Coordinates of C-alpha atoms in Angstrom, one line a residue:
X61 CA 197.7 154.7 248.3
X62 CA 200.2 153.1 250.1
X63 CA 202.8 154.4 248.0
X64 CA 201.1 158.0 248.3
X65 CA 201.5 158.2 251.8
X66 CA 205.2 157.8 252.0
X67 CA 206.1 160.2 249.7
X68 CA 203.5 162.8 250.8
X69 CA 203.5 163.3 254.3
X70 CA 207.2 161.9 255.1
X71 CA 207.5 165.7 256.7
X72 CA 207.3 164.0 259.5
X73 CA 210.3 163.5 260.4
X74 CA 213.8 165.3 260.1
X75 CA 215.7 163.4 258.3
X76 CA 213.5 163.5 255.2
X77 CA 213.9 166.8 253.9
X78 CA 213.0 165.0 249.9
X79 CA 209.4 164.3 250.3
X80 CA 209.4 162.3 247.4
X81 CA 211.9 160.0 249.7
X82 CA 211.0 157.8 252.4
X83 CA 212.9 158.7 255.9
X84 CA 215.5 156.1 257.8
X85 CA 214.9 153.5 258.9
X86 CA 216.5 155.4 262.7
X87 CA 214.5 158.2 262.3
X88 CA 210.9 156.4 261.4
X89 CA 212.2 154.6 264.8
X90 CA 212.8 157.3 266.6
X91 CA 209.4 158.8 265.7
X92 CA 207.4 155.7 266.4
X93 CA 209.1 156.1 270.1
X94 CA 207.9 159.5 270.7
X95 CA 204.5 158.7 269.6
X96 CA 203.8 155.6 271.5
X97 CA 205.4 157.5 274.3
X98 CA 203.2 160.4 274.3
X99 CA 200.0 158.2 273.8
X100 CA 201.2 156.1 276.7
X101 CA 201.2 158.9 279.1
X102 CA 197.6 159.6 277.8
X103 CA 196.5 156.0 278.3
X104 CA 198.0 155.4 281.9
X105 CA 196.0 158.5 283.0
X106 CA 192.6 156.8 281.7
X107 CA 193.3 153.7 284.7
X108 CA 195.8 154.8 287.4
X109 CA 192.8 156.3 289.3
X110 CA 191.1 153.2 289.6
X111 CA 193.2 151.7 292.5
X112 CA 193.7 155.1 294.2
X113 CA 189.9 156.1 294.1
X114 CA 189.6 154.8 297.9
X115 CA 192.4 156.8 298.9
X116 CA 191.1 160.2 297.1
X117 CA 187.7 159.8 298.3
X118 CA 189.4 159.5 301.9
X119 CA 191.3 162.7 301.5
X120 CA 188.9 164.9 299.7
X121 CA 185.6 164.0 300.7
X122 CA 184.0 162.4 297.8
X123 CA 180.3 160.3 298.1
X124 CA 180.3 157.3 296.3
X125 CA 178.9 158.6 293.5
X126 CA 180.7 161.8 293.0
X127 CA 184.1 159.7 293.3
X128 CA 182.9 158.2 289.3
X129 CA 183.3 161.7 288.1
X130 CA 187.0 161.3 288.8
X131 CA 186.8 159.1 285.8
X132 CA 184.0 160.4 283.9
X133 CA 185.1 164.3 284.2
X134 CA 188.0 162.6 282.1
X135 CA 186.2 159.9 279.6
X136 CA 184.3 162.6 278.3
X137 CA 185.8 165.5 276.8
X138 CA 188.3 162.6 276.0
X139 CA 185.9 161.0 274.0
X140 CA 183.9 163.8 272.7
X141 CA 186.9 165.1 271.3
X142 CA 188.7 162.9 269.7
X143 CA 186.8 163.0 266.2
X144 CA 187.0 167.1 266.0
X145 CA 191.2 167.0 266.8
X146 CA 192.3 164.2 264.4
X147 CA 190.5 166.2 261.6
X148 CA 191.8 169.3 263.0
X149 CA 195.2 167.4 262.9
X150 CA 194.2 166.9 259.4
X151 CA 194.2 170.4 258.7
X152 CA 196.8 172.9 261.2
X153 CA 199.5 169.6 261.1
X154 CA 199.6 166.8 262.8
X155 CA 202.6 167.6 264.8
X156 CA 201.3 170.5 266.0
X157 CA 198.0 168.7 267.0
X158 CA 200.4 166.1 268.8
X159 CA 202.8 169.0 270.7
X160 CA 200.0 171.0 271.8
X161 CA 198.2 168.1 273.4
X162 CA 201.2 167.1 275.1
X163 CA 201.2 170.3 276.8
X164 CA 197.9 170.8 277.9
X165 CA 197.7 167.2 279.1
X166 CA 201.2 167.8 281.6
X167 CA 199.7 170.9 282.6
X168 CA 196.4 169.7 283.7
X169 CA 198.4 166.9 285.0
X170 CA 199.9 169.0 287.6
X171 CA 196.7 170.7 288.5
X172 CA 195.3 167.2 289.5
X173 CA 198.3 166.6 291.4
X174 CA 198.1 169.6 293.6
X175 CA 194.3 169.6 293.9
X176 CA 193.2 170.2 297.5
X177 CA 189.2 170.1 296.4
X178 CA 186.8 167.8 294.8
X179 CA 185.9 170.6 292.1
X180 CA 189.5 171.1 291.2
X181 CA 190.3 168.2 291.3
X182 CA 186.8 167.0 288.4
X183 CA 188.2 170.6 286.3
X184 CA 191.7 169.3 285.8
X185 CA 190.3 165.8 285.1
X186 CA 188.2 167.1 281.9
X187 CA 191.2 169.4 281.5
X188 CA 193.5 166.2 280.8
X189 CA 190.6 165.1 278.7
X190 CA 191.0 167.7 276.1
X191 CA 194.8 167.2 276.2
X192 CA 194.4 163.4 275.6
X193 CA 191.7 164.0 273.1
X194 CA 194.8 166.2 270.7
X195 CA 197.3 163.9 271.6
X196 CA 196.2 160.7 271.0
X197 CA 193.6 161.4 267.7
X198 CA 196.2 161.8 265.3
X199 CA 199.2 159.1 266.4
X200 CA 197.5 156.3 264.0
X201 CA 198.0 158.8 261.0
X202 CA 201.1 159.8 262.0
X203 CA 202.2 156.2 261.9
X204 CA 200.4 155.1 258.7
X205 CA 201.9 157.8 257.0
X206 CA 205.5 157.0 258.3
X207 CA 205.2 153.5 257.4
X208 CA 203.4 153.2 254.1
X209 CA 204.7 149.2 253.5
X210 CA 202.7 146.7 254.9
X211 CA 205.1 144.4 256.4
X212 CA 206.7 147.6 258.3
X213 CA 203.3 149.3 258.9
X214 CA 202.0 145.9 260.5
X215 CA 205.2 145.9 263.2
X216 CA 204.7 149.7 264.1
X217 CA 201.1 149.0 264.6
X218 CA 201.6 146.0 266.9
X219 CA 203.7 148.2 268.7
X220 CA 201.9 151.1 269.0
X221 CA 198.8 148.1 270.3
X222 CA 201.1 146.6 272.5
X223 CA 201.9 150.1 274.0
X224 CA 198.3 151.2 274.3
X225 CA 196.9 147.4 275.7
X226 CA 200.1 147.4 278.2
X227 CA 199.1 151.1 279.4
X228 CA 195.8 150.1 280.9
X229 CA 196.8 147.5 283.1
X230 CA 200.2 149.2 283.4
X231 CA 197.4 152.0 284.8
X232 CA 196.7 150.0 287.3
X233 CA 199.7 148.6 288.6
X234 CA 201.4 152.4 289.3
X235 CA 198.3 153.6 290.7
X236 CA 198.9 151.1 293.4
X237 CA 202.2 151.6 293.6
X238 CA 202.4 155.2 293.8
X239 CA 199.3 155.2 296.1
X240 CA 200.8 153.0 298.8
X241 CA 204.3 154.1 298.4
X242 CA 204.1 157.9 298.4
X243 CA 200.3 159.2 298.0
X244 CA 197.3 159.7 295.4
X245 CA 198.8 163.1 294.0
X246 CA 202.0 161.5 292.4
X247 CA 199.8 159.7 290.3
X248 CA 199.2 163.0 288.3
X249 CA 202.5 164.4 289.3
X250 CA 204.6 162.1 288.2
X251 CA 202.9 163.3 284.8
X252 CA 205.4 166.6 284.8
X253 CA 209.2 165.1 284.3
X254 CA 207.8 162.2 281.4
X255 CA 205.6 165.0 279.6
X256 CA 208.2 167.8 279.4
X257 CA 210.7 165.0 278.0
X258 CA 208.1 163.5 275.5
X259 CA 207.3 167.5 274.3
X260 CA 211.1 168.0 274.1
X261 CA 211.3 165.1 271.5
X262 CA 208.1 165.8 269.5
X263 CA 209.4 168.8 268.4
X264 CA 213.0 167.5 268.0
X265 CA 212.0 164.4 266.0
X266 CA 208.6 165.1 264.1
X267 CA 209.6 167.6 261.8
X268 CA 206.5 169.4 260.8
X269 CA 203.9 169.1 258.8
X270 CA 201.9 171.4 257.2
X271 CA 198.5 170.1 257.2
X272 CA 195.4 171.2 254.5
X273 CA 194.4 174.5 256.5
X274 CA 191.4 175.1 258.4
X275 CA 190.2 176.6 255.5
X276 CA 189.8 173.3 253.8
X277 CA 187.4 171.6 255.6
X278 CA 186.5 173.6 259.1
X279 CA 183.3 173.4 259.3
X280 CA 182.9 174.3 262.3
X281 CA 179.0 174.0 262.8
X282 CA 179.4 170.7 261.9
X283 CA 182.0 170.5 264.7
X284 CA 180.0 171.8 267.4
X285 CA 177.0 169.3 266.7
X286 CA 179.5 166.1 266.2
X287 CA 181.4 167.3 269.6
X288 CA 178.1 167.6 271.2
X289 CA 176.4 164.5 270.7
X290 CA 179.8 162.2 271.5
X291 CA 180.1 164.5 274.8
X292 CA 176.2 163.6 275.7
X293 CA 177.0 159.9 274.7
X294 CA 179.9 159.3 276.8
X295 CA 177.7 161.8 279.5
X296 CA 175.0 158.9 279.0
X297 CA 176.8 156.2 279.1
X298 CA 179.1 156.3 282.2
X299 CA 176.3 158.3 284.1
X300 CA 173.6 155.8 283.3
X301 CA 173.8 154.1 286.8
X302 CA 173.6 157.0 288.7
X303 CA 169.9 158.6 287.6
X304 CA 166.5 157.3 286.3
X305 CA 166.5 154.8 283.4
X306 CA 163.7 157.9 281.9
X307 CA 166.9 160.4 282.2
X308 CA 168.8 158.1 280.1
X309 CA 166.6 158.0 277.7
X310 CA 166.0 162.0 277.3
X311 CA 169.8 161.8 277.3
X312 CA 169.9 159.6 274.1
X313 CA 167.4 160.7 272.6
X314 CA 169.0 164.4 272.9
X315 CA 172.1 163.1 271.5
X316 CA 170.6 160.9 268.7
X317 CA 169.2 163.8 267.1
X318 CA 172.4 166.0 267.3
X319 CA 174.1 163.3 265.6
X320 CA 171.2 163.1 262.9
X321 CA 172.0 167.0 262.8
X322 CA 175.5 166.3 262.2
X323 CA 174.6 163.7 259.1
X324 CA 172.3 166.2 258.0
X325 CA 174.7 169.1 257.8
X326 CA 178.1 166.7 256.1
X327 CA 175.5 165.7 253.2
X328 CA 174.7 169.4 252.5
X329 CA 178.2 171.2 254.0
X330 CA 180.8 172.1 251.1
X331 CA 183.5 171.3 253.1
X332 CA 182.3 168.7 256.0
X333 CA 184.2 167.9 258.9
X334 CA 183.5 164.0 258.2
X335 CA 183.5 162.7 254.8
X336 CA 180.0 160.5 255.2
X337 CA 181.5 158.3 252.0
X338 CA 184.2 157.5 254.9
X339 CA 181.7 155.2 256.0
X340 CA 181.1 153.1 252.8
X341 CA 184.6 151.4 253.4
X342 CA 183.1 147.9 254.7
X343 CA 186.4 147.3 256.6
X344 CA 186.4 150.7 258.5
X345 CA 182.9 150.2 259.9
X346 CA 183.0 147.0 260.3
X347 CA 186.5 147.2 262.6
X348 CA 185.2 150.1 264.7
X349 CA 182.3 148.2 265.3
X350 CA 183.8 145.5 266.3
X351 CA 185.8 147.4 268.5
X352 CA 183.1 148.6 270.4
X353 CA 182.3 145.3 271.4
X354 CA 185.9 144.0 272.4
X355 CA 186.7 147.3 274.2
X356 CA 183.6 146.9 276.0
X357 CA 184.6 143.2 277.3
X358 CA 188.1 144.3 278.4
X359 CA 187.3 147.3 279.7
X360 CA 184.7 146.0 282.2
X361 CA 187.0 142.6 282.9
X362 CA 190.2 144.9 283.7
X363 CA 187.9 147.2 286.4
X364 CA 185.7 144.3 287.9
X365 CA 188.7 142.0 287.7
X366 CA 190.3 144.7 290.0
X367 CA 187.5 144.8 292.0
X368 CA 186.9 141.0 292.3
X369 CA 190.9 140.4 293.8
X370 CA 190.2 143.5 295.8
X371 CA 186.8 142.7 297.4
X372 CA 186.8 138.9 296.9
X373 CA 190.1 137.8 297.2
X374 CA 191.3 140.7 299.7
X375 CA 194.0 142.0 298.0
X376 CA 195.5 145.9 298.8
X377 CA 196.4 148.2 296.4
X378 CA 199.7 147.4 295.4
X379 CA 199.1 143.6 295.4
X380 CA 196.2 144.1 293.2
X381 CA 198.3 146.0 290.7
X382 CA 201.2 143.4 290.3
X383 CA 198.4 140.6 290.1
X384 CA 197.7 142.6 286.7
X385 CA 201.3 142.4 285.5
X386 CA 201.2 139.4 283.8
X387 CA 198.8 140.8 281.3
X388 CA 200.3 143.6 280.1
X389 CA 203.7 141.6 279.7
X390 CA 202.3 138.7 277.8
X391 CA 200.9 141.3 275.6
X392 CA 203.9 142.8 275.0
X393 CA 205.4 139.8 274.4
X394 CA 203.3 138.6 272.2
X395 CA 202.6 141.8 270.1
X396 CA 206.5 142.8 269.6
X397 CA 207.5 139.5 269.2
X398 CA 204.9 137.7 266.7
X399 CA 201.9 139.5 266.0
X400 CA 203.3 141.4 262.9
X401 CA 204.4 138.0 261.6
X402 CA 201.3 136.0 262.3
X403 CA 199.0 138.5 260.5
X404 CA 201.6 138.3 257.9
X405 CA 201.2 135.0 257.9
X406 CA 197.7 134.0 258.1
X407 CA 195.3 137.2 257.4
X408 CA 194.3 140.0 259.7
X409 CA 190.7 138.3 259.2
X410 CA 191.8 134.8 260.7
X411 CA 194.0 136.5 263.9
X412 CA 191.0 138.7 264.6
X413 CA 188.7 136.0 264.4
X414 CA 191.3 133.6 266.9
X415 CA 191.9 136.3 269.3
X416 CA 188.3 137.2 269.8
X417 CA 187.4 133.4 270.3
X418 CA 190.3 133.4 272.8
X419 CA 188.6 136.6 275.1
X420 CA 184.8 134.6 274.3
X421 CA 186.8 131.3 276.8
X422 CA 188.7 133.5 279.1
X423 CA 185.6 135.7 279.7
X424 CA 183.7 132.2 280.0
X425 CA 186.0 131.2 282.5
X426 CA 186.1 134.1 284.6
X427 CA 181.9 133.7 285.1
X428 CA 182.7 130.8 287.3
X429 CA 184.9 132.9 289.7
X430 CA 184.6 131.1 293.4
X431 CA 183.9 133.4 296.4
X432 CA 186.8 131.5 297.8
X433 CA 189.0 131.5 294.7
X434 CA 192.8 132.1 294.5
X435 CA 194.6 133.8 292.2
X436 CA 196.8 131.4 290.4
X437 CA 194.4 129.0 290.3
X438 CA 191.0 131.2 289.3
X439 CA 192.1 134.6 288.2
X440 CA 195.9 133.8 286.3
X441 CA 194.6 131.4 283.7
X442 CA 191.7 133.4 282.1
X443 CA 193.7 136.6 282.3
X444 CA 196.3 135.0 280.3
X445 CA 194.0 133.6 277.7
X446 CA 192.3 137.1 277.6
X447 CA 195.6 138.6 277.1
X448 CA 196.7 136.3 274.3
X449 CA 193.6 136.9 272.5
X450 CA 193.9 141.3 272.8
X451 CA 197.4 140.4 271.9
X452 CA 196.0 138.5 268.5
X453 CA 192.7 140.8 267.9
X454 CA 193.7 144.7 268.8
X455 CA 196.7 144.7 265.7
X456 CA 194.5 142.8 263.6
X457 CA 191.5 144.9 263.8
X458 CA 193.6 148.1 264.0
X459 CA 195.0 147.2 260.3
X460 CA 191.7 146.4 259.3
X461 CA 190.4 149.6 260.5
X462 CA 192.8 152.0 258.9
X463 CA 192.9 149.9 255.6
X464 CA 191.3 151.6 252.0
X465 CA 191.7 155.3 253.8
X466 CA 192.9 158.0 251.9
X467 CA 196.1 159.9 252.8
X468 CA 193.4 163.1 253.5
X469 CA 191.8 161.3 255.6
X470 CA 194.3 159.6 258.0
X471 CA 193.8 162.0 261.2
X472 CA 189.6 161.7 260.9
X473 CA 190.2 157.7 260.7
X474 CA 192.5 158.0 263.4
X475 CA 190.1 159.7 265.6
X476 CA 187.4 157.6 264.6
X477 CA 189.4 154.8 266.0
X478 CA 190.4 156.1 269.1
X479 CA 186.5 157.8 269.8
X480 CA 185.0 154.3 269.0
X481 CA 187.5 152.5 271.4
X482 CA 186.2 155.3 274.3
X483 CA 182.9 154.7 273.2
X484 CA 183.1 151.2 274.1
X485 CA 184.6 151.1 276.9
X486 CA 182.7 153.6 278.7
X487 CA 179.7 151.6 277.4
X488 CA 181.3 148.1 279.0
X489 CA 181.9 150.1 282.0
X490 CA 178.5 151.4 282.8
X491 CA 176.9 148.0 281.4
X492 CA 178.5 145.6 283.2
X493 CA 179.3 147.6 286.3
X494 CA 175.7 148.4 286.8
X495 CA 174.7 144.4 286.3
X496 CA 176.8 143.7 289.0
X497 CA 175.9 146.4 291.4
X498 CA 172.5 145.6 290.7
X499 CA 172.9 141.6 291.4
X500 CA 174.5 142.2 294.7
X501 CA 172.2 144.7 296.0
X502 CA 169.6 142.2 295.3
X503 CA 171.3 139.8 297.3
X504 CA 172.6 141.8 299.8
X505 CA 168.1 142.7 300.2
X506 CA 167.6 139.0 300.6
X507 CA 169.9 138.8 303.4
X508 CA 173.2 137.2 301.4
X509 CA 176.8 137.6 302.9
X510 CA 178.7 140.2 301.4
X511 CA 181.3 138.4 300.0
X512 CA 178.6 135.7 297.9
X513 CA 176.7 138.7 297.0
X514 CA 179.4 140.6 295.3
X515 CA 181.1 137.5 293.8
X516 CA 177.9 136.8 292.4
X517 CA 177.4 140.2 290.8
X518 CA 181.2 139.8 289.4
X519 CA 180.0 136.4 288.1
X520 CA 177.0 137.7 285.9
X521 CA 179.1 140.9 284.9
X522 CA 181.7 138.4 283.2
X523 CA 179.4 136.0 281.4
X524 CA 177.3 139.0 280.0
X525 CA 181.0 139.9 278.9
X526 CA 181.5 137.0 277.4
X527 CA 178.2 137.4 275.6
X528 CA 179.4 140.9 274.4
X529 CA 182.5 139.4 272.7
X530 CA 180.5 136.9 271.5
X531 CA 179.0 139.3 269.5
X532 CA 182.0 140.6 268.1
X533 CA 183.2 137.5 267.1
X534 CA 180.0 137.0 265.0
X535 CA 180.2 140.5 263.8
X536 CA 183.9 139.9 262.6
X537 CA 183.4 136.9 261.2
X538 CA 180.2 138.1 258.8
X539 CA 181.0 141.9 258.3
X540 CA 185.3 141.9 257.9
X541 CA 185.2 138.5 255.6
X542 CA 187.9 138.9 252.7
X543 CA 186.7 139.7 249.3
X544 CA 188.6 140.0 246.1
X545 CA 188.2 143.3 246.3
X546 CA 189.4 144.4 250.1
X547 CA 193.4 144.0 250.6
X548 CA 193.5 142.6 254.0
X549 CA 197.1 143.1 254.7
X550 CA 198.1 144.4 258.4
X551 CA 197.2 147.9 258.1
X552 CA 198.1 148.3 254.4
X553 CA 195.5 151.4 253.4
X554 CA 195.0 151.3 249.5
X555 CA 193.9 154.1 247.0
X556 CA 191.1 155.5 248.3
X557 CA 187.7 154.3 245.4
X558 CA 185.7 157.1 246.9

């Protein structure tokens, strides 16, 4: 299929007017910047709130627990989402999915930034949800079909990781920054100048594409009960601390038997939404599930991390975002420089496997965080080792992922990707953040100083990180082991058998 891609959907950029010829070399380029650009933007927005939450709760009002929805009003019509516009991408044009998302997404952007109320403020969250959600399900389609060789197709991936791995801590460190130096709103505003200039160049360099037609494959009963159950998920999941274990439940429960509707209704529909033969592809279930488990780890380490130097260490806001830089630079570094060359090298199976043992010791490490730590001594070194190891695993098991998917089927494998990698980390988000609030209270009962009682709710909330990735390592190393009949190369999809 490789080959297929290329010459089929190279209307993706200008300078390939001959779809039977591959675009230059400047112009593939040029596209890959626009899309990492645009996903970016959608990334940052997922953790810049996280270091200006005090500072919004403090101007608007929020309780404790209303301030979450800040982030969950966003996770979850992010999440819910993502599966229904990469197939949609599929089928009105990939292009179009991507413009219209960046649109919606810079003008909810500004409605966040001149929110004066909490319920405005929770509306243009969800808003910039949906925008994220068209935005950022199609950009791994896009780029497989502009780079259908897998040596080239392995370098735009590692960027494209690098990008998205460097956004969240990126997040963190201009939420800070923009916090302390001006105030909370130019964390959205700033949103306004960077998305008019990334809708400018979608349309200038991603020629369009025309896509199937929704009359090939909109099923859109299929839609609502596939949208529904991965809204109640994420609903569940980063809501579980806040209500009865028993609501929970009802919650999954609820949502386990849309999604048994929505199996139910592709295995009968003549024209599904989700191929369900998608799913007999080892590699692609096997990578998005173990995902879910690495997401999960580095999700909760980069919000209780922040928490830890904040609470523990004392750290302000802007401190506390450049004690994150390192991270997203040695993944940069790491990703642009060698990654493409080291899975060339060795396998996507091994990197995975050595990057995932890499988070398993860093995670380790940060379990045996001191109340009376420092940060070059106790919080640099396992951050770096966790960021060598994303740097290693997230192109590797993004390759493996979108490998053996059929040219059709790019934009529902690219949203399958993106929804799993929401799924987990709103699931290593409510996990580990509720361990740790949970620990501390218990300490806090029995009459523990603050700062020993949150360190110690930090400590379990790492190790039961550790365990997580743990997992993932064990799931990698059984489920995504190379047969003679899987081409493991970075990213290199193949004829589709199904």
């Amino acid at each position: 299929m490789s080959s297929r891609i290329g010459a089929r959907t190279t209307g993706l950029t200008q300078d390939s007017p001959d779809p039977a010829r591959p675009a230059r070399t400047n112009s593939r380029r040029a596209s890959l910047i626009v899309l990492c650009g645009g996903a970016l933007m959608t990334i940052l927005d997922g953790n810049v709130v996280t270091v200006a939450m005090p500072a919004i709760q403090s101007d608007l009002g929020f309780s404790s627990a209303g301030l979450a929805w800040i982030v969950n009003a966003y996770l979850i019509p992010f999440g819910g989402l993502l599966l229904l516009a990469g197939r949609l991408g599929d089928l009105v044009g990939r292009r179009r999915m991507f413009a219209a998302g960046l649109a919606l997404f810079t003008v909810a952007s500004v409605l966040c930034g001149v929110a004066t109320g909490q319920g405005a403020l929770i509306a243009a969250r969800a808003l910039q949800g949906v925008g994220g959600a068209m935005t950022s399900a199609v950009v791994l389609g896009m780029l497989i079909a502009l780079f259908p060789e897998p040596r080239e197709q392995a370098g735009a991936i590692a960027v494209f990781s690098a990008v998205g791995a460097a956004g969240g801590a990126l997040g963190t460190f201009l939420g800070g920054a923009l916090t302390q130096a001006l105030n909370w709103h130019w964390i959205f505003l700033i949103n306004l100048p960077i998305g008019i200039a990334a809708w400018i160049a979608a349309l200038r360099v991603l020629a369009p594409d025309r896509g199937a037609g929704l009359g090939r494959g909109a099923d859109y009963p299929g839609a609502a009960l596939v949208t529904g159950a991965l809204m109640l998920t994420v609903y569940a999941i980063v809501g579980a601390g806040e209500r009865p274990v028993g609501g929970t439940l009802v919650l999954a429960a609820v949502s386990l038997a849309l999604f048994a509707g929505f199996t139910l209704r592709q295995a009968r529909a003549a024209r599904p939404l989700l191929r369900l033969r998608l799913f007999r592809s080892r590699l692609l279930t096997g990578a998005n599930g173990v995902q879910i488990l690495m997401v999960a780890t580095m999700f909760g380490f980069q919000y209780i991390g922040a928490l830890y130097i904040q609470r523990v260490l004392g750290y302000g806001e802007l401190r506390t975002g450049l004690a994150f830089l390192p991270a997203p630079v040695l993944i940069g570094v790491l990703m642009l420089g060698l990654s493409a060359r080291t899975i060339g090298r060795f396998g996507a199976y091994r990197v995975l496997l050595a990057g995932l043992a890499l988070i398993v010791s860093g995670m380790g490490l940060m379990s045996r965080m001191p109340v009376s730590g420092s940060y070059v001594a106790d919080v640099l070194p396992p951050m770096l080792l966790l960021a060598t190891g994303f740097a290693a695993a997230m192109p590797a098991v993004t390759g493996l992922a979108m490998a053996g998917v059929a040219e059709e089927d790019a934009g529902l494998a690219s949203g399958l990707f993106n929804t799993t990698q929401v799924v987990g980390g709103s699931l290593g988000l409510a996990v580990l953040t509720t361990l740790a609030a949970g620990r501390t209270e218990r300490l806090l009962a029995g009459g523990e100083v603050f700062a020993v009682a949150t360190a110690d709710g930090y400590r379990l909330a790492f190790a039961v990180a550790a365990g997580i990735a743990g997992v993932g390592l064990v799931v990698a190393a059984v489920a995504l082991r190379p047969s003679a009949r899987d081409s493991l190369a970075p990213a290199a999809p193949t004829r589709s058998r199904h």
